[in-house]
C-alpha cells in the first residue's frame, strides 16, 4: 500500500518563485525513501509539507489512502527528526523522549515502558536523567531518534539528521538508522544532500534539483542509468566525466581517435563515462591517450586526473598506481559504458530503459 | 590569562616582571575609576551622611549615629511611604511583565503586517518620563480628560483619578505600566525570537495544545529573560520618581509619597539631608534583599541553556 502519495504538487512561499514544481511520487509502506539534492533545492520544504508544517500551493497529498493535505500535523501519524534534533534543553532525556505522548492518552506505565524500550534500542539506558547539554552529538541524535521511536508513528520523516555529526559517527549512524527502520518496519522519508547516504541507505531515491524531480529509482538503477546530466554528475563520487562530442559521419568522436556508435539523433550529444570505467589499456588497443595532470593515491584506490577536450576528467582505479605527472598513458573505455545525453535538454538518450516490472512492490 | 601564563613560563626567573595582579588591575582601571567616581563614592558618602545632622548645604555637622534610622523606623510617615512603595511595586511589576509578555507572544506570531504592531508596542520605550506623564496628566484631567469620557460612555461614574487618595497610587501605576511596557516587550520579544522554531514544530507534530507549548516550551526557555525583566522592573519600580513628581507630587495626603519621592523632599525641600540619606540607605538595603531573594527563589526555576 502507498503510505504517501504526492501528485502534481507545487509550492511557492507567499507568491514568490516556485520552490517545488509539479512534484509527483509515492512512498510504499515500509520503504526507506531518500530525497536527495543539492542545498536549496526544496528538500526540506517537501518534507515539511508532508509533515503538515507548510501548506500546499497546488496539488494533492494522500497518506495511507486518505486525503492529508488539510490535516493537522498530529493527525498524520508521523514522527519527525529535525536536523538540529529539536531537543528541549530544559528537559531530561526521558522527558524529551516522552514529550507529547500524553496527548495520545497513553497510560503513564506504558509511556515509561516505551521510553525504556526506545532507550534500550539506542543504548541510552544510562543517560535517561541527563539534560541534552550533557550529551555528545551522537547521543543527542539518538535521543531525537528515541522520540520518533517512542511515538510509534508508522511514518518517520528525517531532515538531514546526520549532517551535524563527524564523518566516522555518520557512517555508524547510517547503518544504525537503516537497521532500526527495518526492525521496526516503519516507512521512512529521509532527506539528505549527501549522495553517499542516499546510495547506501535507500530502497529508492528521488533526486531533486531546483524544485523538480530529476529521477526516482533504486540506487543502483539511478547510478547505472542516470536520466539526465544533472543526475549523472550529482550521484557518484567522483562524478561522471562529461564531454562534448562531434559527429563524424555515422559515428561520434569523443576525442582524437576515440569514436563511438552514434545514437539515432541529429542534435548535439554529450558523452559521459564513470571514473571506474576508464581503464588502463595494458594489452588491449586503447580508446585514447591521456596525459597525467595529477595523481591522488589513497591507499586502496588511485585517482588519476587528466584533461579531455579541456575538461578535467578523473579515472578511479582500485589499488596503488604510480604514474608520473606528464606521463602519456593509454586508456580504454568499453562502448557500453559510455552514456549519451542530449546536449540541448540534458536528457539521457535511448539505451536501456529501467528493467520493466521492477517497482517497489515487487522488490519488497 | 593564557597569554600571561605562557609568558611567565617562557621568561627566565631572574628578570624583573610586572606583578600579575597589578597588570590585571591596570586593565580594570578605567571601569574601577568610573565606578568609584559615580557609584562607590556617592554610596559611601550617603552612608556617611546618614549618620550626621547636616546643615542646609549638606555638610555633616553633628554625629548622631543611628538616630536617623531609629527615627525613621518609628515614624508613621516613613512607614506610609514604605507601604506606598511596596503597593506601587505590586501594582506595576506583575501587571507590567504579564502585559509585555502577552504583547510579545502576540507580536511573535508570523502574521502579515506584524512589524507595524511590533513598532507600536515598543514605541513607549522612546518616550521620556516627562512627556508621558504630561500626556497622562491630560488623560486624567477631570474636566477634559479622556479617562472620564470613557467612564461616562461606559455608564460609570466619573472619578477624581489623581486627587482621590484611594485611587491616586493606582492612577500613577497605570502610566508607569504603560511606560515600562515598551522596554519589557522588546526584550521579551528578543527572548522569544531566540527559541528554536523546530521545538514548537516538534510539539505540533506530537499534537500538544498551544497552552501546553506555552507552559512547557516557551516559559521555561524564556525564564532567563523573564528573570531579567522582573529584576529590572522591580528595581525601576522601587526607584520611581518622575511620574510621581509630575502627576501627584507625593499627594494627595501622602498616598503616593513613595520612598524616592520622600527622599527627594527631605533632601531638597526640607534640607534634612541626614534623614534623606538614611532613607536612601534603607531603600538600597531593601532592594538588595528583594533582589537576592528573587534570585534565590528563581534559581531552580530558571533554565540557562
Ligand atoms: N519560510 C520560507 N520563506 C521563503 N522562502 C523559503 C522558506 N523556506 C525555504 N525557502 C526557500 O525555498 C527554497 C528551498 O528551501 P529548502 O526546502 O530549505 O531547501 P533544502 O532543504 O533543499 O536545502 C530555498 O530557495 C529557500 O530560500
Ligand atoms: Mg534543508
XYZ file of C-alpha atoms and ligand atoms in Angstrom:
697
model
C 0.000 0.000 0.000
C 1.071 3.549 -0.589
C 1.987 5.267 2.646
C 2.442 8.607 0.912
C 1.157 9.649 -2.478
C 2.021 13.092 -3.820
C 0.596 14.316 -7.130
C 1.421 17.422 -9.119
C 2.457 19.291 -6.031
C 3.520 22.913 -6.325
C 4.825 25.160 -3.615
C 5.578 28.858 -3.607
C 6.277 30.834 -0.445
C 3.999 33.877 -0.364
C 3.706 34.272 -4.101
C 7.416 34.254 -4.657
C 9.200 31.957 -7.080
C 8.131 28.339 -7.255
C 10.136 26.294 -4.762
C 8.607 22.959 -5.797
C 7.218 22.379 -9.251
C 4.915 19.582 -10.366
C 6.273 17.048 -7.900
C 4.685 13.583 -8.062
C 5.894 10.453 -6.317
C 4.750 7.797 -3.920
C 6.289 6.017 -0.977
C 5.353 2.423 -0.210
C 4.641 1.177 3.273
C 7.816 0.038 4.987
C 10.013 1.640 2.373
C 13.158 3.645 3.043
C 12.714 6.531 0.648
C 15.511 9.070 0.334
C 15.080 12.536 -1.130
C 18.456 13.791 -2.254
C 19.531 17.021 -3.924
C 21.842 19.984 -3.540
C 21.268 22.556 -0.817
C 18.332 24.851 -1.530
C 16.571 22.550 -3.986
C 13.439 22.269 -1.836
C 14.010 19.022 0.071
C 13.136 20.439 3.474
C 10.150 22.234 2.039
C 8.831 18.980 0.609
C 9.365 17.138 3.885
C 7.683 19.904 5.850
C 4.722 19.772 3.501
C 4.386 16.052 4.184
C 4.622 16.807 7.905
C 1.944 19.468 7.647
C 4.250 22.272 8.750
C 3.908 24.030 5.388
C 0.854 24.407 3.204
C 0.477 23.044 -0.293
C 0.143 25.672 -3.035
C -1.335 23.256 -5.585
C -1.622 19.504 -5.979
C -2.668 16.684 -3.690
C -1.177 14.715 -0.821
C -2.550 11.361 0.285
C -1.287 9.463 3.275
C -2.399 5.899 3.993
C -5.088 6.283 1.365
C -6.652 9.367 2.923
C -6.500 12.956 1.774
C -3.935 14.523 4.117
C -3.253 17.977 2.672
C -5.688 19.643 5.042
C -4.941 17.520 8.103
C -3.058 18.904 11.053
C 0.468 17.550 11.678
C -0.604 15.436 14.631
C -3.368 13.775 12.598
C -0.927 12.454 10.018
C 0.567 9.702 12.175
C 4.117 10.835 11.643
C 7.195 11.449 13.685
C 9.915 13.830 12.611
C 13.620 14.132 13.330
C 14.988 17.595 12.711
C 18.455 18.498 11.530
C 19.227 20.230 14.823
C 17.412 17.421 16.702
C 14.901 19.818 18.307
C 15.629 18.596 21.817
C 14.179 20.537 24.722
C 17.228 21.859 26.579
C 15.397 22.110 29.892
C 14.031 18.564 29.865
C 15.829 15.332 30.667
C 16.424 12.671 28.047
C 13.463 10.744 29.444
C 11.154 13.750 29.241
C 12.419 14.521 25.769
C 11.623 11.026 24.556
C 8.189 11.094 26.152
C 7.324 14.633 25.075
C 3.750 14.841 23.833
C 2.839 11.208 24.471
C 0.218 12.307 26.991
C -1.802 13.686 24.094
C -2.310 10.187 22.743
C -3.889 9.131 26.029
C -1.258 6.531 26.732
C -1.101 5.317 30.309
C 1.858 6.513 32.369
C 3.013 2.951 32.867
C 3.018 2.266 29.142
C 4.772 5.553 28.406
C 7.618 4.520 30.687
C 7.794 1.136 29.017
C 8.049 2.718 25.599
C 10.716 5.102 26.816
C 12.814 2.309 28.299
C 12.362 0.215 25.181
C 13.439 3.025 22.858
C 16.329 3.924 25.158
C 17.447 0.327 25.265
C 17.267 0.019 21.499
C 19.503 3.087 21.153
C 21.836 2.382 24.048
C 20.618 5.357 26.068
C 19.708 3.411 29.230
C 22.339 5.106 31.366
C 21.582 8.594 30.140
C 17.858 8.923 30.800
C 18.222 11.519 33.541
C 20.733 13.735 31.769
C 19.974 17.021 30.072
C 20.734 17.366 26.350
C 23.675 19.674 27.002
C 25.359 16.854 28.913
C 25.296 14.613 25.845
C 27.606 14.240 22.874
C 26.396 14.958 19.340
C 25.812 11.301 18.603
C 23.875 10.805 21.831
C 21.644 13.783 21.094
C 20.996 12.336 17.705
C 19.914 9.109 19.382
C 17.561 10.946 21.722
C 15.889 12.517 18.688
C 15.541 9.054 17.191
C 14.220 7.846 20.526
C 11.362 10.326 20.404
C 10.450 9.131 16.927
C 10.527 5.507 18.078
C 8.548 6.095 21.265
C 5.782 7.833 19.333
C 5.313 4.590 17.372
C 4.110 6.593 14.397
C 4.117 4.448 11.262
C 5.768 7.131 9.139
C 9.033 8.756 10.128
C 10.370 11.892 8.460
C 14.012 12.846 8.811
C 15.636 16.067 7.624
C 19.403 15.679 7.237
C 19.630 14.006 10.635
C 23.291 13.043 10.355
C 24.752 16.192 8.882
C 25.906 17.584 12.240
C 27.957 14.508 13.097
C 31.583 13.842 12.263
C 32.396 11.513 9.394
C 33.065 8.425 11.465
C 29.961 8.720 13.578
C 27.924 9.439 10.481
C 28.933 6.147 8.922
C 27.987 4.338 12.111
C 24.635 6.094 12.497
C 23.831 5.451 8.851
C 23.860 1.742 9.494
C 22.012 2.153 12.798
C 19.191 4.184 11.333
C 18.813 1.759 8.462
C 18.704 -1.262 10.782
C 16.253 0.461 13.087
C 13.918 1.224 10.216
C 13.983 -2.400 9.050
C 13.492 -3.746 12.535
C 10.533 -1.510 13.335
C 9.096 -1.746 9.838
C 8.401 1.963 9.660
C 8.030 3.947 6.497
C 10.915 6.361 6.225
C 11.200 9.548 4.236
C 14.768 10.666 4.624
C 16.151 13.946 3.305
C 19.849 14.436 2.635
C 22.208 16.371 0.422
C 24.779 13.604 0.733
C 24.597 11.223 -2.189
C 26.593 8.604 -0.279
C 23.859 8.494 2.371
C 21.282 8.230 -0.366
C 23.061 5.402 -2.146
C 23.805 3.375 0.970
C 20.549 3.720 2.896
C 17.736 3.909 0.399
C 15.349 1.385 -1.015
C 14.593 4.046 -3.566
C 15.961 7.513 -4.029
C 14.439 10.589 -5.552
C 16.844 13.140 -6.971
C 15.580 16.696 -6.714
C 17.039 19.782 -8.321
C 15.671 23.325 -8.278
C 12.309 22.094 -7.145
C 11.682 19.436 -9.756
C 12.178 15.707 -9.739
C 15.116 14.534 -11.809
C 14.795 10.815 -11.298
C 13.229 8.245 -8.989
C 14.545 4.740 -8.704
C 16.553 2.154 -6.856
C 20.015 3.461 -6.011
C 21.864 1.236 -8.474
C 19.429 1.971 -11.296
C 19.911 5.655 -10.723
C 23.653 5.180 -10.637
C 23.817 2.970 -13.700
C 21.200 4.726 -15.795
C 21.082 8.390 -14.826
C 18.151 10.050 -16.535
C 19.954 13.295 -17.281
C 23.193 15.195 -16.936
C 22.296 16.524 -13.512
C 21.764 13.088 -12.013
C 24.853 11.773 -13.798
C 27.057 14.380 -12.178
C 25.276 14.558 -8.812
C 25.214 10.859 -7.966
C 28.608 9.236 -7.758
C 31.895 10.376 -6.295
C 33.918 11.449 -8.130
C 31.136 12.435 -10.525
C 30.654 11.095 -14.017
C 33.066 12.597 -16.566
C 31.294 14.515 -19.307
C 32.496 15.805 -22.654
C 31.047 17.297 -25.800
C 31.206 15.145 -28.942
C 31.498 15.915 -32.633
C 29.733 13.972 -35.333
C 31.924 12.039 -37.748
C 29.522 10.513 -40.296
C 27.729 7.629 -38.615
C 29.924 7.832 -35.528
C 30.552 10.292 -32.720
C 34.045 11.426 -31.967
C 34.850 11.994 -28.291
C 38.487 12.914 -28.813
C 41.253 12.246 -31.288
C 40.986 8.640 -32.417
C 38.148 7.765 -29.997
C 34.770 7.307 -31.637
C 31.610 5.519 -30.620
C 28.473 4.418 -32.461
C 26.224 7.466 -32.801
C 22.757 7.325 -31.295
C 19.868 7.964 -33.634
C 19.678 11.705 -33.178
C 20.535 14.851 -35.056
C 21.134 17.173 -32.105
C 24.417 17.697 -30.310
C 25.375 14.978 -27.886
C 27.320 14.858 -24.639
C 29.105 11.684 -23.689
C 29.656 10.572 -20.102
C 31.933 7.965 -18.540
C 32.086 6.921 -14.882
C 35.589 7.234 -13.363
C 35.800 3.494 -12.687
C 35.037 2.680 -16.326
C 38.171 4.408 -17.596
C 40.609 1.507 -17.522
C 44.305 1.239 -18.200
C 44.832 -0.328 -21.630
C 47.769 -2.578 -20.900
C 47.271 -5.062 -23.725
C 44.006 -4.139 -25.418
C 44.026 -1.437 -28.091
C 43.464 1.859 -26.251
C 40.480 4.146 -26.878
C 42.690 7.192 -26.490
C 45.830 8.516 -24.802
C 45.795 10.875 -21.843
C 48.465 12.999 -20.248
C 48.509 12.612 -16.471
C 47.919 16.005 -14.890
C 47.641 14.988 -11.273
C 47.602 11.806 -9.247
C 45.988 11.062 -5.874
C 46.985 7.741 -4.357
C 44.622 6.987 -1.483
C 45.942 3.577 -0.493
C 43.019 1.473 -1.562
C 42.393 3.396 -4.745
C 44.078 5.823 -7.080
C 42.537 8.912 -8.661
C 44.122 9.943 -11.922
C 43.275 13.329 -13.390
C 43.723 14.428 -16.966
C 42.260 16.849 -19.494
C 39.666 15.760 -22.016
C 38.841 18.494 -24.528
C 39.763 20.997 -21.833
C 37.524 19.414 -19.154
C 39.017 17.790 -16.085
C 38.397 14.041 -16.173
C 39.024 11.656 -13.331
C 39.743 7.958 -13.509
C 39.374 5.823 -10.380
C 41.244 2.572 -10.128
C 41.495 0.163 -7.233
C 44.942 -0.313 -5.797
C 48.007 1.903 -5.922
C 49.186 3.118 -9.336
C 52.357 5.042 -9.589
C 52.491 7.223 -12.685
C 54.409 10.406 -13.085
C 52.699 13.681 -13.857
C 53.047 14.458 -17.556
C 53.239 10.808 -18.488
C 51.219 9.757 -21.546
C 49.159 6.663 -20.851
C 46.731 4.556 -22.927
C 43.144 4.370 -21.656
C 40.290 2.113 -22.662
C 36.522 2.512 -22.292
C 34.111 -0.249 -23.252
C 31.434 1.005 -25.647
C 28.548 0.028 -23.392
C 29.999 2.122 -20.559
C 29.512 5.335 -22.498
C 26.384 7.305 -21.574
C 24.898 9.756 -24.064
C 22.928 12.851 -23.242
C 21.088 15.297 -25.426
C 23.187 18.448 -25.232
C 20.162 20.731 -25.535
C 17.868 19.151 -22.905
C 20.384 17.198 -20.836
C 18.139 14.126 -21.101
C 19.571 10.646 -21.395
C 19.488 9.300 -24.932
C 17.947 5.959 -25.745
C 19.611 2.942 -24.349
C 18.396 0.798 -21.527
C 15.119 1.824 -20.021
C 14.641 0.716 -16.429
C 14.008 -3.016 -16.213
C 10.267 -3.471 -16.570
C 8.147 -4.561 -13.609
C 10.761 -3.787 -11.018
C 8.659 -1.472 -8.914
C 8.942 -1.312 -5.173
C 6.067 -3.741 -4.635
C 7.967 -6.408 -6.480
C 11.188 -5.621 -4.717
C 9.650 -5.841 -1.299
C 45.107 34.812 31.080
C 46.663 32.092 28.998
C 48.942 34.568 27.307
C 50.110 35.859 30.648
C 50.787 32.366 31.958
C 52.709 31.397 28.851
C 54.882 34.415 29.106
C 55.641 33.716 32.740
C 56.805 30.241 31.853
C 58.852 31.431 28.922
C 60.786 34.158 30.701
C 63.798 33.426 32.877
C 63.117 33.822 36.583
C 65.862 36.337 37.184
C 64.357 39.117 35.048
C 62.083 41.586 36.747
C 58.485 41.237 35.770
C 55.325 43.178 36.327
C 53.273 41.511 39.090
C 50.296 39.730 37.510
C 47.718 41.166 39.900
C 48.947 44.675 39.188
C 48.814 44.061 35.480
C 45.246 42.792 35.842
C 44.320 45.850 37.911
C 45.681 48.065 35.189
C 43.240 46.551 32.690
C 40.390 47.092 35.130
C 41.398 50.651 35.940
C 39.041 52.500 33.602
C 35.935 50.812 34.953
C 37.211 50.976 38.521
C 37.644 54.733 38.172
C 34.179 55.182 36.666
C 32.534 53.029 39.305
C 34.449 54.766 42.058
C 33.500 58.265 40.980
C 29.869 57.645 40.088
C 28.943 54.751 42.342
C 31.173 53.924 45.265
C 31.944 57.465 46.341
C 28.294 58.616 46.368
C 27.286 55.424 48.093
C 29.781 55.724 50.923
C 29.104 59.435 51.192
C 25.413 58.664 51.559
C 26.091 56.137 54.293
C 28.377 58.646 55.976
C 25.840 61.468 55.798
C 23.101 59.240 57.170
C 24.985 59.189 60.469
C 25.067 63.001 60.842
C 22.925 66.032 61.290
C 23.631 68.319 58.358
C 23.352 71.996 57.545
C 21.356 73.319 54.570
C 24.301 72.864 52.228
C 24.503 69.202 53.127
C 27.665 69.412 55.197
C 27.914 66.996 58.098
C 27.637 68.828 61.419
C 26.887 66.612 64.381
C 27.395 62.887 64.596
C 24.165 61.213 65.683
C 24.915 57.573 64.990
C 21.892 55.502 64.015
C 19.408 58.040 65.297
C 18.048 58.843 61.825
C 17.367 55.166 61.297
C 15.566 54.642 64.559
C 13.501 57.770 63.990
C 12.570 56.636 60.502
C 11.580 53.154 61.543
C 9.243 54.506 64.182
C 7.853 57.300 62.021
C 4.316 56.711 60.669
C 5.113 58.881 57.658
C 8.068 56.712 56.644
C 6.035 53.579 57.172
C 3.317 55.020 54.957
C 5.993 55.716 52.378
C 7.237 52.178 52.613
C 3.723 50.841 52.243
C 3.048 53.067 49.232
C 6.278 51.887 47.633
C 5.534 48.211 48.170
C 1.984 48.650 46.900
C 3.270 50.550 43.893
C 5.697 47.738 43.088
C 2.927 45.172 43.445
C 0.663 47.186 41.153
C 3.237 47.792 38.437
C 5.640 44.830 38.228
C 3.398 41.768 37.792
C 0.911 43.618 35.606
C 3.650 45.206 33.504
C 5.523 41.957 32.928
C 2.377 39.994 32.116
C 1.157 42.688 29.727
C 4.537 42.854 27.983
C 4.676 39.053 27.794
C 1.201 38.890 26.279
C 2.040 41.523 23.694
C 5.349 39.812 22.897
C 3.570 36.474 22.407
C 1.108 38.169 20.051
C 3.802 40.042 18.153
C 5.861 36.874 17.790
C 3.209 35.336 15.522
C 4.060 35.175 11.864
C 1.318 37.386 10.508
C 1.105 39.963 7.813
C 1.916 43.485 8.967
C 3.099 42.299 12.385
C 6.092 44.627 12.069
C 3.760 47.590 12.482
C 2.489 46.249 15.798
C 5.989 45.430 16.979
C 6.961 49.048 16.446
C 3.774 50.250 18.082
C 4.130 48.059 21.161
C 7.719 49.099 21.721
C 7.130 52.786 20.988
C 6.726 53.852 24.625
C 10.384 52.991 25.057
C 11.289 56.042 23.033
C 9.324 58.454 25.232
C 10.690 60.353 28.162
C 9.030 60.014 31.544
C 8.223 63.723 31.496
C 6.459 63.625 28.137
C 4.489 60.518 29.014
C 3.489 61.971 32.355
C 2.183 65.128 30.745
C 0.140 63.039 28.330
C -1.385 61.170 31.259
C -1.992 64.419 33.091
C -4.287 65.335 30.210
C -5.864 61.905 30.122
C -6.690 62.159 33.847
C -7.923 65.745 33.670
C -11.314 65.625 35.443
C -12.921 68.092 33.047
C -11.482 67.349 29.621
C -9.592 64.087 30.103
C -10.396 61.033 28.016
C -10.356 58.817 31.129
C -13.560 60.298 32.415
C -15.068 60.416 28.930
C -14.559 56.676 28.730
C -16.077 56.197 32.180
C -19.201 58.092 31.200
C -19.593 56.290 27.877
C -19.326 53.018 29.768
C -22.052 54.298 32.041
C -19.738 54.508 35.052
C -19.193 57.333 37.440
C -16.614 59.988 36.759
C -13.570 59.779 39.006
C -11.082 62.174 40.572
C -8.213 59.971 39.468
C -5.185 61.740 40.866
C -6.967 63.749 43.504
C -8.519 60.926 45.476
C -6.124 59.292 47.996
C -7.766 55.926 47.313
C -7.148 55.943 43.583
C -4.065 58.152 43.196
C -1.491 55.380 43.583
C -3.210 53.165 41.026
C -3.619 56.141 38.739
C 0.147 56.633 38.814
C 0.758 52.899 38.457
C -1.179 52.711 35.187
C 1.027 55.213 33.304
C 4.077 53.504 34.799
C 3.000 50.143 33.391
C 2.322 51.834 30.077
C 5.799 53.410 30.033
C 7.663 50.247 31.038
C 5.852 48.001 28.602
C 7.870 49.099 25.591
C 11.189 48.049 27.038
C 9.957 44.812 28.588
C 8.130 43.961 25.379
C 11.197 44.428 23.245
C 13.434 42.325 25.475
C 10.843 39.563 25.795
C 10.269 39.560 22.048
C 14.009 39.105 21.577
C 13.899 36.217 24.043
C 11.019 34.586 22.184
C 12.866 35.037 18.938
C 15.746 33.007 20.311
C 13.600 29.947 20.946
C 14.161 27.416 18.199
C 11.089 27.147 15.949
C 11.640 23.429 15.498
C 10.768 22.904 19.177
C 7.269 24.205 18.518
C 7.048 22.187 15.327
C 8.007 19.135 17.310
C 5.166 19.975 19.655
C 2.760 20.418 16.767
C 3.630 17.006 15.381
C 3.061 15.481 18.797
C -0.235 17.358 18.911
C 0.183 19.228 22.188
C -2.085 22.205 22.800
C -0.927 25.794 22.442
C -1.299 26.280 26.162
C 0.872 23.236 26.836
C 3.507 24.612 24.448
C 3.420 27.916 26.286
C 3.800 26.230 29.658
C 6.319 23.536 28.727
C 8.372 25.183 25.992
C 8.011 28.957 25.947
C 8.037 29.831 29.637
C 10.944 27.576 30.663
C 13.075 28.698 27.749
C 12.122 32.316 28.298
C 12.816 32.144 32.029
C 16.269 33.803 31.944
C 14.782 36.713 30.005
C 11.792 36.845 32.353
C 14.083 36.917 35.368
C 15.994 39.786 33.849
C 12.827 41.724 33.080
C 11.327 41.121 36.511
C 14.536 42.243 38.202
C 14.868 45.382 36.134
C 11.178 46.214 36.552
C 11.389 45.675 40.300
C 14.355 47.971 40.696
C 12.849 50.542 38.374
C 9.606 50.455 40.230
C 11.269 50.879 43.624
C 13.034 53.926 42.245
C 10.092 55.611 40.561
C 10.302 59.368 40.753
C 9.494 61.310 37.572
C 5.854 60.430 37.108
C 5.157 60.934 40.835
C 6.730 64.371 40.702
C 4.718 65.433 37.666
C 1.396 63.728 38.363
C 0.867 63.974 42.136
C 3.892 65.408 43.921
C 3.523 62.689 46.510
C -0.052 63.671 47.356
C -2.916 63.596 47.958
C -2.420 63.068 51.687
C 0.962 61.418 51.043
C -0.786 58.498 49.365
C 1.769 58.470 46.556
C 4.738 59.544 48.620
C 6.976 56.626 47.633
C 10.399 56.408 49.203
C 12.379 58.019 46.404
C 9.991 60.949 46.362
C 10.182 61.232 50.108
C 13.994 61.224 49.888
C 13.792 63.999 47.330
C 11.506 66.082 49.523
C 13.550 65.596 52.655
C 16.801 66.407 50.914
C 15.893 69.253 48.606
C 12.744 70.751 50.078
C 13.242 70.284 53.821
C 17.066 70.219 53.573
C 17.139 67.349 56.012
C 19.937 65.594 54.188
C 20.915 63.257 57.003
C 17.469 61.729 57.196
C 17.191 61.581 53.404
C 20.484 59.716 53.250
C 19.278 57.249 55.837
C 16.168 56.626 53.749
C 18.309 56.092 50.681
C 20.411 53.557 52.536
C 17.296 51.756 53.729
C 15.900 51.695 50.213
C 19.190 50.325 48.929
C 19.176 47.582 51.542
C 15.560 46.806 50.787
C 16.134 46.480 47.035
C 19.225 44.404 47.673
C 17.328 41.975 49.875
C 14.413 41.691 47.465
C 16.744 41.054 44.535
C 18.729 38.434 46.415
C 15.521 36.713 47.498
C 14.281 36.811 43.941
C 17.440 35.232 42.570
C 17.417 32.584 45.287
C 13.800 31.771 44.674
C 14.167 31.586 40.932
C 17.403 29.593 40.895
C 15.524 26.342 40.499
C 13.023 27.695 38.016
C 15.298 29.406 35.553
C 16.815 27.265 32.818
C 20.008 28.658 31.446
C 20.932 26.896 28.236
N 9.951 30.069 5.046
C 10.429 30.364 3.817
N 10.055 31.512 3.194
C 10.503 31.803 1.956
N 11.339 31.048 1.253
C 11.765 29.894 1.797
C 11.325 29.498 3.107
N 11.905 28.310 3.400
C 12.659 27.981 2.328
N 12.576 28.929 1.358
C 13.243 28.884 0.053
O 12.872 27.700 -0.592
C 13.972 27.112 -1.251
C 14.153 25.689 -0.815
O 14.497 25.657 0.529
P 14.656 24.303 1.337
O 13.445 23.482 1.149
O 15.011 24.655 2.721
O 15.905 23.649 0.596
P 16.814 22.415 1.036
O 16.237 21.811 2.267
O 16.777 21.506 -0.146
O 18.183 22.955 1.247
C 15.178 27.994 -0.975
O 15.388 28.796 -2.102
C 14.737 28.827 0.200
O 15.306 30.099 0.112
Mg 17.093 21.642 4.197
